[in-house]
């Protein structure tokens, strides 16, 4: 069943203040004797949208991105379209988005401009919102909420497009970043060990800002354990056992060189419970990265119906 615009919008609100501001904007509509109720609604929605955009794209971060043009120092404040660009791709350069991620930057730019233009048509009102009829006001509210919904959905859709393309590019780079340092969790299990390889099950881009990209990687590392020395093994007194263990790697990558990846020992969390027989067999692919990380080592906003209009 398709959600109503107000419910979709609520999903994008992250703080009690944002939820309260949205509720108050809708509550203004219930004052049927107030000729300014639609103006108050529009003002409240406009300020709410501005607040959410500022949360997604703080001015102090946008102006530090290499792609942002300050017009030789003449500009200090990003446009709303530029804030949307930041919310979608952070500090990733134009060249990286186009050449490496193979995404059409002009398409992203056009979509952001269209979303801003449509939103502006509905959240900037003047005398047209004063003492209008119920029918006109109801249409205004419906169009406004639909425009806000599409605005947030466009940001989310384009952000997902960038993240998914980045995850594909990171897969090869992370696969090539060999694990050569001592793995403490594995090192204590046997006399010697050899990393025979690793598989990546999932790569998730958590966030992209003006400086760093947070990435979570989960997979398996394949180990050959050796008990006894090499000489013991040649004489038949040693033992070699092959095992595999799930791992999680949390990485912070430079937004300017996102494919320059070095995996340090401290970045790797390996679950060796199966070695001790403490973990039941489990299909790791059915677990999220967060669930796996928890095993290794929203605020419920609720539903509300503040107005009878929508």
PDB file of C-alpha atoms in Angstrom:
ATOM      1  CA  UNK A   1       0.000   0.000   0.000  1.00  0.00           C
ATOM      2  CA  UNK A   2       1.404   3.353  -1.052  1.00  0.00           C
ATOM      3  CA  UNK A   3       2.320   5.655   1.822  1.00  0.00           C
ATOM      4  CA  UNK A   4       0.865   9.130   2.005  1.00  0.00           C
ATOM      5  CA  UNK A   5       3.334  12.019   1.490  1.00  0.00           C
ATOM      6  CA  UNK A   6       3.345  13.062   5.146  1.00  0.00           C
ATOM      7  CA  UNK A   7       4.371   9.540   6.207  1.00  0.00           C
ATOM      8  CA  UNK A   8       7.149   9.416   3.597  1.00  0.00           C
ATOM      9  CA  UNK A   9       8.435  12.828   4.662  1.00  0.00           C
ATOM     10  CA  UNK A  10       8.442  11.736   8.286  1.00  0.00           C
ATOM     11  CA  UNK A  11      10.840   8.913   7.403  1.00  0.00           C
ATOM     12  CA  UNK A  12      13.448  11.491   6.390  1.00  0.00           C
ATOM     13  CA  UNK A  13      13.239  13.410   9.660  1.00  0.00           C
ATOM     14  CA  UNK A  14      15.981  12.495  12.119  1.00  0.00           C
ATOM     15  CA  UNK A  15      15.424  14.525  15.260  1.00  0.00           C
ATOM     16  CA  UNK A  16      12.592  15.345  17.622  1.00  0.00           C
ATOM     17  CA  UNK A  17      12.843  18.983  16.561  1.00  0.00           C
ATOM     18  CA  UNK A  18      12.314  18.102  12.906  1.00  0.00           C
ATOM     19  CA  UNK A  19       9.325  15.901  13.721  1.00  0.00           C
ATOM     20  CA  UNK A  20       7.865  18.579  15.995  1.00  0.00           C
ATOM     21  CA  UNK A  21       8.344  21.263  13.325  1.00  0.00           C
ATOM     22  CA  UNK A  22       6.588  19.083  10.761  1.00  0.00           C
ATOM     23  CA  UNK A  23       3.741  18.343  13.155  1.00  0.00           C
ATOM     24  CA  UNK A  24       3.379  22.043  14.008  1.00  0.00           C
ATOM     25  CA  UNK A  25       3.243  22.957  10.309  1.00  0.00           C
ATOM     26  CA  UNK A  26       0.407  20.497   9.797  1.00  0.00           C
ATOM     27  CA  UNK A  27      -1.336  21.565  13.013  1.00  0.00           C
ATOM     28  CA  UNK A  28      -1.511  25.115  11.669  1.00  0.00           C
ATOM     29  CA  UNK A  29      -4.064  23.851   9.145  1.00  0.00           C
ATOM     30  CA  UNK A  30      -6.556  22.986  11.872  1.00  0.00           C
ATOM     31  CA  UNK A  31      -7.087  26.677  12.752  1.00  0.00           C
ATOM     32  CA  UNK A  32      -9.910  27.066  10.262  1.00  0.00           C
ATOM     33  CA  UNK A  33     -10.771  30.589  11.372  1.00  0.00           C
ATOM     34  CA  UNK A  34      -7.211  31.840  10.849  1.00  0.00           C
ATOM     35  CA  UNK A  35      -6.833  33.360   7.352  1.00  0.00           C
ATOM     36  CA  UNK A  36      -3.052  32.821   7.569  1.00  0.00           C
ATOM     37  CA  UNK A  37      -3.159  29.114   8.300  1.00  0.00           C
ATOM     38  CA  UNK A  38      -1.895  28.136   4.835  1.00  0.00           C
ATOM     39  CA  UNK A  39       0.820  30.774   4.983  1.00  0.00           C
ATOM     40  CA  UNK A  40       1.954  29.432   8.364  1.00  0.00           C
ATOM     41  CA  UNK A  41       1.933  25.918   6.935  1.00  0.00           C
ATOM     42  CA  UNK A  42       4.069  26.968   3.943  1.00  0.00           C
ATOM     43  CA  UNK A  43       6.505  28.902   6.135  1.00  0.00           C
ATOM     44  CA  UNK A  44       6.889  25.964   8.512  1.00  0.00           C
ATOM     45  CA  UNK A  45       7.528  23.493   5.678  1.00  0.00           C
ATOM     46  CA  UNK A  46      10.041  25.825   4.028  1.00  0.00           C
ATOM     47  CA  UNK A  47      12.052  26.222   7.221  1.00  0.00           C
ATOM     48  CA  UNK A  48      11.867  22.473   7.903  1.00  0.00           C
ATOM     49  CA  UNK A  49      13.238  21.681   4.445  1.00  0.00           C
ATOM     50  CA  UNK A  50      16.031  24.233   4.925  1.00  0.00           C
ATOM     51  CA  UNK A  51      16.922  22.634   8.255  1.00  0.00           C
ATOM     52  CA  UNK A  52      17.064  19.123   6.796  1.00  0.00           C
ATOM     53  CA  UNK A  53      19.209  20.301   3.883  1.00  0.00           C
ATOM     54  CA  UNK A  54      21.595  22.042   6.283  1.00  0.00           C
ATOM     55  CA  UNK A  55      21.850  18.804   8.258  1.00  0.00           C
ATOM     56  CA  UNK A  56      22.605  16.792   5.141  1.00  0.00           C
ATOM     57  CA  UNK A  57      24.995  19.391   3.756  1.00  0.00           C
ATOM     58  CA  UNK A  58      26.504  21.833   6.288  1.00  0.00           C
ATOM     59  CA  UNK A  59      27.822  24.950   4.585  1.00  0.00           C
ATOM     60  CA  UNK A  60      31.158  24.558   6.406  1.00  0.00           C
ATOM     61  CA  UNK A  61      31.634  21.165   4.717  1.00  0.00           C
ATOM     62  CA  UNK A  62      30.338  22.031   1.254  1.00  0.00           C
ATOM     63  CA  UNK A  63      32.757  24.933   0.825  1.00  0.00           C
ATOM     64  CA  UNK A  64      35.693  22.602   1.562  1.00  0.00           C
ATOM     65  CA  UNK A  65      34.894  20.293  -1.353  1.00  0.00           C
ATOM     66  CA  UNK A  66      37.276  20.456  -4.288  1.00  0.00           C
ATOM     67  CA  UNK A  67      34.397  20.675  -6.753  1.00  0.00           C
ATOM     68  CA  UNK A  68      32.830  23.752  -5.104  1.00  0.00           C
ATOM     69  CA  UNK A  69      33.542  27.017  -6.928  1.00  0.00           C
ATOM     70  CA  UNK A  70      33.757  30.123  -4.741  1.00  0.00           C
ATOM     71  CA  UNK A  71      34.116  32.379  -7.802  1.00  0.00           C
ATOM     72  CA  UNK A  72      37.527  33.637  -6.742  1.00  0.00           C
ATOM     73  CA  UNK A  73      36.448  34.309  -3.176  1.00  0.00           C
ATOM     74  CA  UNK A  74      33.307  36.209  -4.117  1.00  0.00           C
ATOM     75  CA  UNK A  75      30.999  33.454  -2.840  1.00  0.00           C
ATOM     76  CA  UNK A  76      30.825  32.125   0.702  1.00  0.00           C
ATOM     77  CA  UNK A  77      27.428  30.408   0.734  1.00  0.00           C
ATOM     78  CA  UNK A  78      26.513  27.402  -1.426  1.00  0.00           C
ATOM     79  CA  UNK A  79      23.315  27.331  -3.437  1.00  0.00           C
ATOM     80  CA  UNK A  80      20.621  24.827  -2.543  1.00  0.00           C
ATOM     81  CA  UNK A  81      21.512  22.797  -5.647  1.00  0.00           C
ATOM     82  CA  UNK A  82      25.123  22.641  -4.458  1.00  0.00           C
ATOM     83  CA  UNK A  83      24.001  21.468  -1.047  1.00  0.00           C
ATOM     84  CA  UNK A  84      22.032  18.731  -2.779  1.00  0.00           C
ATOM     85  CA  UNK A  85      25.154  17.807  -4.730  1.00  0.00           C
ATOM     86  CA  UNK A  86      27.025  17.437  -1.455  1.00  0.00           C
ATOM     87  CA  UNK A  87      24.262  15.329   0.098  1.00  0.00           C
ATOM     88  CA  UNK A  88      24.492  13.037  -2.934  1.00  0.00           C
ATOM     89  CA  UNK A  89      28.256  12.688  -3.506  1.00  0.00           C
ATOM     90  CA  UNK A  90      30.080  14.480  -0.701  1.00  0.00           C
ATOM     91  CA  UNK A  91      33.521  15.610  -1.801  1.00  0.00           C
ATOM     92  CA  UNK A  92      33.943  13.142  -4.671  1.00  0.00           C
ATOM     93  CA  UNK A  93      35.365  15.060  -7.614  1.00  0.00           C
ATOM     94  CA  UNK A  94      33.614  15.597 -10.945  1.00  0.00           C
ATOM     95  CA  UNK A  95      36.298  13.510 -12.646  1.00  0.00           C
ATOM     96  CA  UNK A  96      35.929  10.578 -10.245  1.00  0.00           C
ATOM     97  CA  UNK A  97      32.142  10.523 -10.554  1.00  0.00           C
ATOM     98  CA  UNK A  98      32.322  10.672 -14.357  1.00  0.00           C
ATOM     99  CA  UNK A  99      35.439   8.641 -15.193  1.00  0.00           C
ATOM    100  CA  UNK A 100      35.588   6.046 -12.410  1.00  0.00           C
ATOM    101  CA  UNK A 101      31.968   5.649 -11.335  1.00  0.00           C
ATOM    102  CA  UNK A 102      30.749   6.028 -14.930  1.00  0.00           C
ATOM    103  CA  UNK A 103      27.863   8.233 -13.839  1.00  0.00           C
ATOM    104  CA  UNK A 104      26.447  11.075 -15.901  1.00  0.00           C
ATOM    105  CA  UNK A 105      27.196  14.129 -13.797  1.00  0.00           C
ATOM    106  CA  UNK A 106      25.004  16.328 -15.987  1.00  0.00           C
ATOM    107  CA  UNK A 107      22.076  13.990 -15.284  1.00  0.00           C
ATOM    108  CA  UNK A 108      22.649  14.342 -11.533  1.00  0.00           C
ATOM    109  CA  UNK A 109      22.949  18.112 -11.865  1.00  0.00           C
ATOM    110  CA  UNK A 110      19.775  18.380 -13.926  1.00  0.00           C
ATOM    111  CA  UNK A 111      17.807  16.199 -11.498  1.00  0.00           C
ATOM    112  CA  UNK A 112      18.882  18.318  -8.529  1.00  0.00           C
ATOM    113  CA  UNK A 113      17.932  21.534 -10.333  1.00  0.00           C
ATOM    114  CA  UNK A 114      14.525  20.154 -11.272  1.00  0.00           C
ATOM    115  CA  UNK A 115      13.887  19.063  -7.695  1.00  0.00           C
ATOM    116  CA  UNK A 116      14.840  22.484  -6.334  1.00  0.00           C
ATOM    117  CA  UNK A 117      12.732  24.307  -8.922  1.00  0.00           C
ATOM    118  CA  UNK A 118       9.652  22.206  -8.172  1.00  0.00           C
ATOM    119  CA  UNK A 119      10.072  22.620  -4.433  1.00  0.00           C
ATOM    120  CA  UNK A 120      10.479  26.382  -4.772  1.00  0.00           C
ATOM    121  CA  UNK A 121       7.179  26.582  -6.625  1.00  0.00           C
ATOM    122  CA  UNK A 122       5.355  25.304  -3.553  1.00  0.00           C
ATOM    123  CA  UNK A 123       7.194  26.585  -0.490  1.00  0.00           C
ATOM    124  CA  UNK A 124       7.459  30.240  -1.463  1.00  0.00           C
ATOM    125  CA  UNK A 125       4.040  31.853  -1.182  1.00  0.00           C
ATOM    126  CA  UNK A 126       2.794  35.362  -0.622  1.00  0.00           C
ATOM    127  CA  UNK A 127      -0.728  36.769  -0.919  1.00  0.00           C
ATOM    128  CA  UNK A 128      -1.832  33.563  -2.666  1.00  0.00           C
ATOM    129  CA  UNK A 129      -1.926  31.856   0.739  1.00  0.00           C
ATOM    130  CA  UNK A 130      -3.974  34.505   2.531  1.00  0.00           C
ATOM    131  CA  UNK A 131      -7.553  33.577   3.355  1.00  0.00           C
ATOM    132  CA  UNK A 132      -7.910  31.172   0.429  1.00  0.00           C
ATOM    133  CA  UNK A 133     -10.787  28.754   0.108  1.00  0.00           C
ATOM    134  CA  UNK A 134     -10.686  25.309   1.638  1.00  0.00           C
ATOM    135  CA  UNK A 135     -10.498  23.743  -1.838  1.00  0.00           C
ATOM    136  CA  UNK A 136      -7.603  25.960  -2.938  1.00  0.00           C
ATOM    137  CA  UNK A 137      -5.802  25.524   0.371  1.00  0.00           C
ATOM    138  CA  UNK A 138      -6.216  21.758   0.334  1.00  0.00           C
ATOM    139  CA  UNK A 139      -4.699  21.598  -3.162  1.00  0.00           C
ATOM    140  CA  UNK A 140      -1.834  23.808  -2.009  1.00  0.00           C
ATOM    141  CA  UNK A 141      -1.078  21.508   0.928  1.00  0.00           C
ATOM    142  CA  UNK A 142      -1.317  18.392  -1.228  1.00  0.00           C
ATOM    143  CA  UNK A 143       1.033  19.797  -3.878  1.00  0.00           C
ATOM    144  CA  UNK A 144       3.483  21.062  -1.261  1.00  0.00           C
ATOM    145  CA  UNK A 145       3.755  17.746   0.566  1.00  0.00           C
ATOM    146  CA  UNK A 146       4.133  15.869  -2.727  1.00  0.00           C
ATOM    147  CA  UNK A 147       6.902  18.236  -3.827  1.00  0.00           C
ATOM    148  CA  UNK A 148       8.747  17.842  -0.517  1.00  0.00           C
ATOM    149  CA  UNK A 149       8.420  14.069  -0.761  1.00  0.00           C
ATOM    150  CA  UNK A 150       9.871  14.024  -4.292  1.00  0.00           C
ATOM    151  CA  UNK A 151      12.652  16.390  -3.213  1.00  0.00           C
ATOM    152  CA  UNK A 152      13.824  14.044  -0.449  1.00  0.00           C
ATOM    153  CA  UNK A 153      13.330  10.964  -2.620  1.00  0.00           C
ATOM    154  CA  UNK A 154      15.440  12.465  -5.407  1.00  0.00           C
ATOM    155  CA  UNK A 155      18.286  13.086  -2.976  1.00  0.00           C
ATOM    156  CA  UNK A 156      18.034   9.536  -1.645  1.00  0.00           C
ATOM    157  CA  UNK A 157      17.802   7.949  -5.099  1.00  0.00           C
ATOM    158  CA  UNK A 158      20.791   9.824  -6.501  1.00  0.00           C
ATOM    159  CA  UNK A 159      22.786   9.228  -3.304  1.00  0.00           C
ATOM    160  CA  UNK A 160      22.115   5.487  -3.608  1.00  0.00           C
ATOM    161  CA  UNK A 161      23.183   5.598  -7.260  1.00  0.00           C
ATOM    162  CA  UNK A 162      26.541   7.103  -6.307  1.00  0.00           C
ATOM    163  CA  UNK A 163      27.042   4.756  -3.340  1.00  0.00           C
ATOM    164  CA  UNK A 164      26.256   1.643  -5.363  1.00  0.00           C
ATOM    165  CA  UNK A 165      28.630   2.654  -8.158  1.00  0.00           C
ATOM    166  CA  UNK A 166      31.317   3.404  -5.569  1.00  0.00           C
ATOM    167  CA  UNK A 167      30.821   0.023  -3.900  1.00  0.00           C
ATOM    168  CA  UNK A 168      31.436  -1.699  -7.251  1.00  0.00           C
ATOM    169  CA  UNK A 169      34.662   0.253  -7.791  1.00  0.00           C
ATOM    170  CA  UNK A 170      35.814  -0.425  -4.235  1.00  0.00           C
ATOM    171  CA  UNK A 171      35.311  -4.193  -4.591  1.00  0.00           C
ATOM    172  CA  UNK A 172      38.285  -4.633  -6.910  1.00  0.00           C
ATOM    173  CA  UNK A 173      40.467  -2.196  -4.971  1.00  0.00           C
ATOM    174  CA  UNK A 174      39.729  -3.862  -1.630  1.00  0.00           C
ATOM    175  CA  UNK A 175      40.231  -7.343  -3.111  1.00  0.00           C
ATOM    176  CA  UNK A 176      43.700  -6.233  -4.224  1.00  0.00           C
ATOM    177  CA  UNK A 177      44.592  -4.912  -0.774  1.00  0.00           C
ATOM    178  CA  UNK A 178      46.238  -8.040   0.587  1.00  0.00           C
ATOM    179  CA  UNK A 179      46.161  -8.897   4.264  1.00  0.00           C
ATOM    180  CA  UNK A 180      49.820  -9.394   5.112  1.00  0.00           C
ATOM    181  CA  UNK A 181      50.194  -8.158   8.657  1.00  0.00           C
ATOM    182  CA  UNK A 182      49.792 -10.326  11.761  1.00  0.00           C
ATOM    183  CA  UNK A 183      46.161 -11.128  12.494  1.00  0.00           C
ATOM    184  CA  UNK A 184      46.162 -11.257  16.282  1.00  0.00           C
ATOM    185  CA  UNK A 185      42.963 -13.259  16.612  1.00  0.00           C
ATOM    186  CA  UNK A 186      44.342 -15.943  14.269  1.00  0.00           C
ATOM    187  CA  UNK A 187      47.957 -15.832  15.414  1.00  0.00           C
ATOM    188  CA  UNK A 188      47.118 -17.173  18.873  1.00  0.00           C
ATOM    189  CA  UNK A 189      45.377 -20.267  17.486  1.00  0.00           C
ATOM    190  CA  UNK A 190      48.385 -22.178  16.175  1.00  0.00           C
ATOM    191  CA  UNK A 191      52.172 -22.293  15.933  1.00  0.00           C
ATOM    192  CA  UNK A 192      52.091 -20.724  12.477  1.00  0.00           C
ATOM    193  CA  UNK A 193      49.434 -19.709  10.011  1.00  0.00           C
ATOM    194  CA  UNK A 194      49.164 -18.697   6.377  1.00  0.00           C
ATOM    195  CA  UNK A 195      46.519 -16.438   4.846  1.00  0.00           C
ATOM    196  CA  UNK A 196      45.496 -18.330   1.742  1.00  0.00           C
ATOM    197  CA  UNK A 197      42.978 -15.798   0.533  1.00  0.00           C
ATOM    198  CA  UNK A 198      39.802 -13.935   1.329  1.00  0.00           C
ATOM    199  CA  UNK A 199      36.351 -13.366  -0.097  1.00  0.00           C
ATOM    200  CA  UNK A 200      34.242 -10.231   0.092  1.00  0.00           C
ATOM    201  CA  UNK A 201      30.562 -10.763   0.792  1.00  0.00           C
ATOM    202  CA  UNK A 202      29.424  -7.187   1.155  1.00  0.00           C
ATOM    203  CA  UNK A 203      30.709  -3.627   0.812  1.00  0.00           C
ATOM    204  CA  UNK A 204      28.604  -0.810   2.235  1.00  0.00           C
ATOM    205  CA  UNK A 205      29.332   2.891   1.872  1.00  0.00           C
ATOM    206  CA  UNK A 206      28.100   4.391   5.117  1.00  0.00           C
ATOM    207  CA  UNK A 207      28.737   8.075   4.507  1.00  0.00           C
ATOM    208  CA  UNK A 208      30.678  10.470   2.294  1.00  0.00           C
ATOM    209  CA  UNK A 209      31.674  13.907   3.505  1.00  0.00           C
ATOM    210  CA  UNK A 210      34.103  16.556   2.291  1.00  0.00           C
ATOM    211  CA  UNK A 211      37.096  14.583   3.570  1.00  0.00           C
ATOM    212  CA  UNK A 212      36.387  10.902   4.228  1.00  0.00           C
ATOM    213  CA  UNK A 213      34.333   7.942   3.043  1.00  0.00           C
ATOM    214  CA  UNK A 214      33.195   5.466   5.705  1.00  0.00           C
ATOM    215  CA  UNK A 215      33.098   1.927   4.337  1.00  0.00           C
ATOM    216  CA  UNK A 216      32.175  -1.384   5.945  1.00  0.00           C
ATOM    217  CA  UNK A 217      33.406  -4.627   4.397  1.00  0.00           C
ATOM    218  CA  UNK A 218      32.395  -8.137   5.428  1.00  0.00           C
ATOM    219  CA  UNK A 219      33.639 -11.477   4.162  1.00  0.00           C
ATOM    220  CA  UNK A 220      35.680 -14.573   4.912  1.00  0.00           C
ATOM    221  CA  UNK A 221      39.410 -15.005   5.357  1.00  0.00           C
ATOM    222  CA  UNK A 222      40.882 -18.450   4.573  1.00  0.00           C
ATOM    223  CA  UNK A 223      43.624 -19.640   6.886  1.00  0.00           C
ATOM    224  CA  UNK A 224      45.962 -22.616   6.977  1.00  0.00           C
ATOM    225  CA  UNK A 225      46.928 -23.368  10.574  1.00  0.00           C
ATOM    226  CA  UNK A 226      50.158 -25.205  11.253  1.00  0.00           C
ATOM    227  CA  UNK A 227      50.925 -26.974  14.537  1.00  0.00           C
ATOM    228  CA  UNK A 228      54.590 -27.678  15.059  1.00  0.00           C
ATOM    229  CA  UNK A 229      57.555 -26.455  13.031  1.00  0.00           C
ATOM    230  CA  UNK A 230      58.150 -26.978   9.332  1.00  0.00           C
ATOM    231  CA  UNK A 231      60.601 -29.700  10.295  1.00  0.00           C
ATOM    232  CA  UNK A 232      57.961 -31.370  12.470  1.00  0.00           C
ATOM    233  CA  UNK A 233      55.577 -31.336   9.533  1.00  0.00           C
ATOM    234  CA  UNK A 234      58.119 -32.886   7.185  1.00  0.00           C
ATOM    235  CA  UNK A 235      58.757 -35.651   9.708  1.00  0.00           C
ATOM    236  CA  UNK A 236      55.038 -36.282  10.061  1.00  0.00           C
ATOM    237  CA  UNK A 237      54.848 -34.887  13.567  1.00  0.00           C
ATOM    238  CA  UNK A 238      53.136 -31.613  12.610  1.00  0.00           C
ATOM    239  CA  UNK A 239      49.612 -30.873  11.450  1.00  0.00           C
ATOM    240  CA  UNK A 240      48.156 -28.376   9.003  1.00  0.00           C
ATOM    241  CA  UNK A 241      44.441 -27.525   9.120  1.00  0.00           C
ATOM    242  CA  UNK A 242      42.514 -25.269   6.760  1.00  0.00           C
ATOM    243  CA  UNK A 243      39.837 -23.022   8.262  1.00  0.00           C
ATOM    244  CA  UNK A 244      37.820 -19.989   7.312  1.00  0.00           C
ATOM    245  CA  UNK A 245      36.599 -17.166   9.540  1.00  0.00           C
ATOM    246  CA  UNK A 246      34.184 -14.300   8.971  1.00  0.00           C
ATOM    247  CA  UNK A 247      35.624 -10.827   9.216  1.00  0.00           C
ATOM    248  CA  UNK A 248      34.566  -7.194   9.213  1.00  0.00           C
ATOM    249  CA  UNK A 249      36.750  -4.293   8.117  1.00  0.00           C
ATOM    250  CA  UNK A 250      35.854  -0.684   8.892  1.00  0.00           C
ATOM    251  CA  UNK A 251      37.695   1.723   6.608  1.00  0.00           C
ATOM    252  CA  UNK A 252      37.949   5.476   6.279  1.00  0.00           C
ATOM    253  CA  UNK A 253      39.064   6.423   2.795  1.00  0.00           C
ATOM    254  CA  UNK A 254      40.370   9.739   1.516  1.00  0.00           C
ATOM    255  CA  UNK A 255      37.633  11.295  -0.610  1.00  0.00           C
ATOM    256  CA  UNK A 256      40.318  12.604  -2.967  1.00  0.00           C
ATOM    257  CA  UNK A 257      41.887   9.149  -3.456  1.00  0.00           C
ATOM    258  CA  UNK A 258      39.069   6.729  -2.650  1.00  0.00           C
ATOM    259  CA  UNK A 259      40.671   3.749  -4.384  1.00  0.00           C
ATOM    260  CA  UNK A 260      44.005   4.070  -2.561  1.00  0.00           C
ATOM    261  CA  UNK A 261      43.299   1.440   0.085  1.00  0.00           C
ATOM    262  CA  UNK A 262      45.530   0.099   2.818  1.00  0.00           C
ATOM    263  CA  UNK A 263      44.123  -2.418   5.284  1.00  0.00           C
ATOM    264  CA  UNK A 264      45.841  -2.309   8.643  1.00  0.00           C
ATOM    265  CA  UNK A 265      45.633  -5.021  11.281  1.00  0.00           C
ATOM    266  CA  UNK A 266      43.619  -2.782  13.593  1.00  0.00           C
ATOM    267  CA  UNK A 267      41.007  -2.346  10.857  1.00  0.00           C
ATOM    268  CA  UNK A 268      40.181  -6.070  10.765  1.00  0.00           C
ATOM    269  CA  UNK A 269      37.803  -7.747  13.193  1.00  0.00           C
ATOM    270  CA  UNK A 270      37.856 -11.551  12.820  1.00  0.00           C
ATOM    271  CA  UNK A 271      35.387 -13.915  14.463  1.00  0.00           C
ATOM    272  CA  UNK A 272      37.241 -17.086  15.476  1.00  0.00           C
ATOM    273  CA  UNK A 273      34.455 -18.490  17.672  1.00  0.00           C
ATOM    274  CA  UNK A 274      34.029 -21.454  15.330  1.00  0.00           C
ATOM    275  CA  UNK A 275      37.590 -22.537  16.148  1.00  0.00           C
ATOM    276  CA  UNK A 276      36.523 -23.080  19.736  1.00  0.00           C
ATOM    277  CA  UNK A 277      33.194 -24.618  18.805  1.00  0.00           C
ATOM    278  CA  UNK A 278      31.342 -21.660  20.350  1.00  0.00           C
ATOM    279  CA  UNK A 279      29.459 -20.627  17.240  1.00  0.00           C
ATOM    280  CA  UNK A 280      26.759 -22.569  15.476  1.00  0.00           C
ATOM    281  CA  UNK A 281      26.998 -22.843  11.712  1.00  0.00           C
ATOM    282  CA  UNK A 282      25.350 -19.802  10.219  1.00  0.00           C
ATOM    283  CA  UNK A 283      24.967 -18.423   6.739  1.00  0.00           C
ATOM    284  CA  UNK A 284      26.825 -15.131   6.950  1.00  0.00           C
ATOM    285  CA  UNK A 285      25.127 -13.867   3.834  1.00  0.00           C
ATOM    286  CA  UNK A 286      21.877 -13.679   5.800  1.00  0.00           C
ATOM    287  CA  UNK A 287      23.448 -11.302   8.321  1.00  0.00           C
ATOM    288  CA  UNK A 288      23.913  -7.577   7.930  1.00  0.00           C
ATOM    289  CA  UNK A 289      27.337  -6.026   8.425  1.00  0.00           C
ATOM    290  CA  UNK A 290      26.149  -4.441  11.666  1.00  0.00           C
ATOM    291  CA  UNK A 291      24.819  -7.782  12.951  1.00  0.00           C
ATOM    292  CA  UNK A 292      28.051  -9.496  12.060  1.00  0.00           C
ATOM    293  CA  UNK A 293      30.167  -6.785  13.673  1.00  0.00           C
ATOM    294  CA  UNK A 294      28.089  -7.053  16.829  1.00  0.00           C
ATOM    295  CA  UNK A 295      28.590 -10.823  16.965  1.00  0.00           C
ATOM    296  CA  UNK A 296      32.264 -10.349  16.355  1.00  0.00           C
ATOM    297  CA  UNK A 297      33.421  -8.240  18.889  1.00  0.00           C
ATOM    298  CA  UNK A 298      15.203   5.645  15.307  1.00  0.00           C
ATOM    299  CA  UNK A 299      14.322   6.816  17.709  1.00  0.00           C
ATOM    300  CA  UNK A 300      10.860   5.347  17.080  1.00  0.00           C
ATOM    301  CA  UNK A 301       9.034   8.407  15.829  1.00  0.00           C
ATOM    302  CA  UNK A 302       5.782   6.495  15.616  1.00  0.00           C
ATOM    303  CA  UNK A 303       2.823   7.290  13.444  1.00  0.00           C
ATOM    304  CA  UNK A 304       0.762  10.399  13.819  1.00  0.00           C
ATOM    305  CA  UNK A 305      -2.164  12.078  12.144  1.00  0.00           C
ATOM    306  CA  UNK A 306      -1.974  15.757  13.074  1.00  0.00           C
ATOM    307  CA  UNK A 307      -4.495  16.994  10.512  1.00  0.00           C
ATOM    308  CA  UNK A 308      -7.646  15.819   8.834  1.00  0.00           C
ATOM    309  CA  UNK A 309      -6.558  17.261   5.525  1.00  0.00           C
ATOM    310  CA  UNK A 310      -3.970  14.667   4.460  1.00  0.00           C
TER     311      UNK A 310
END
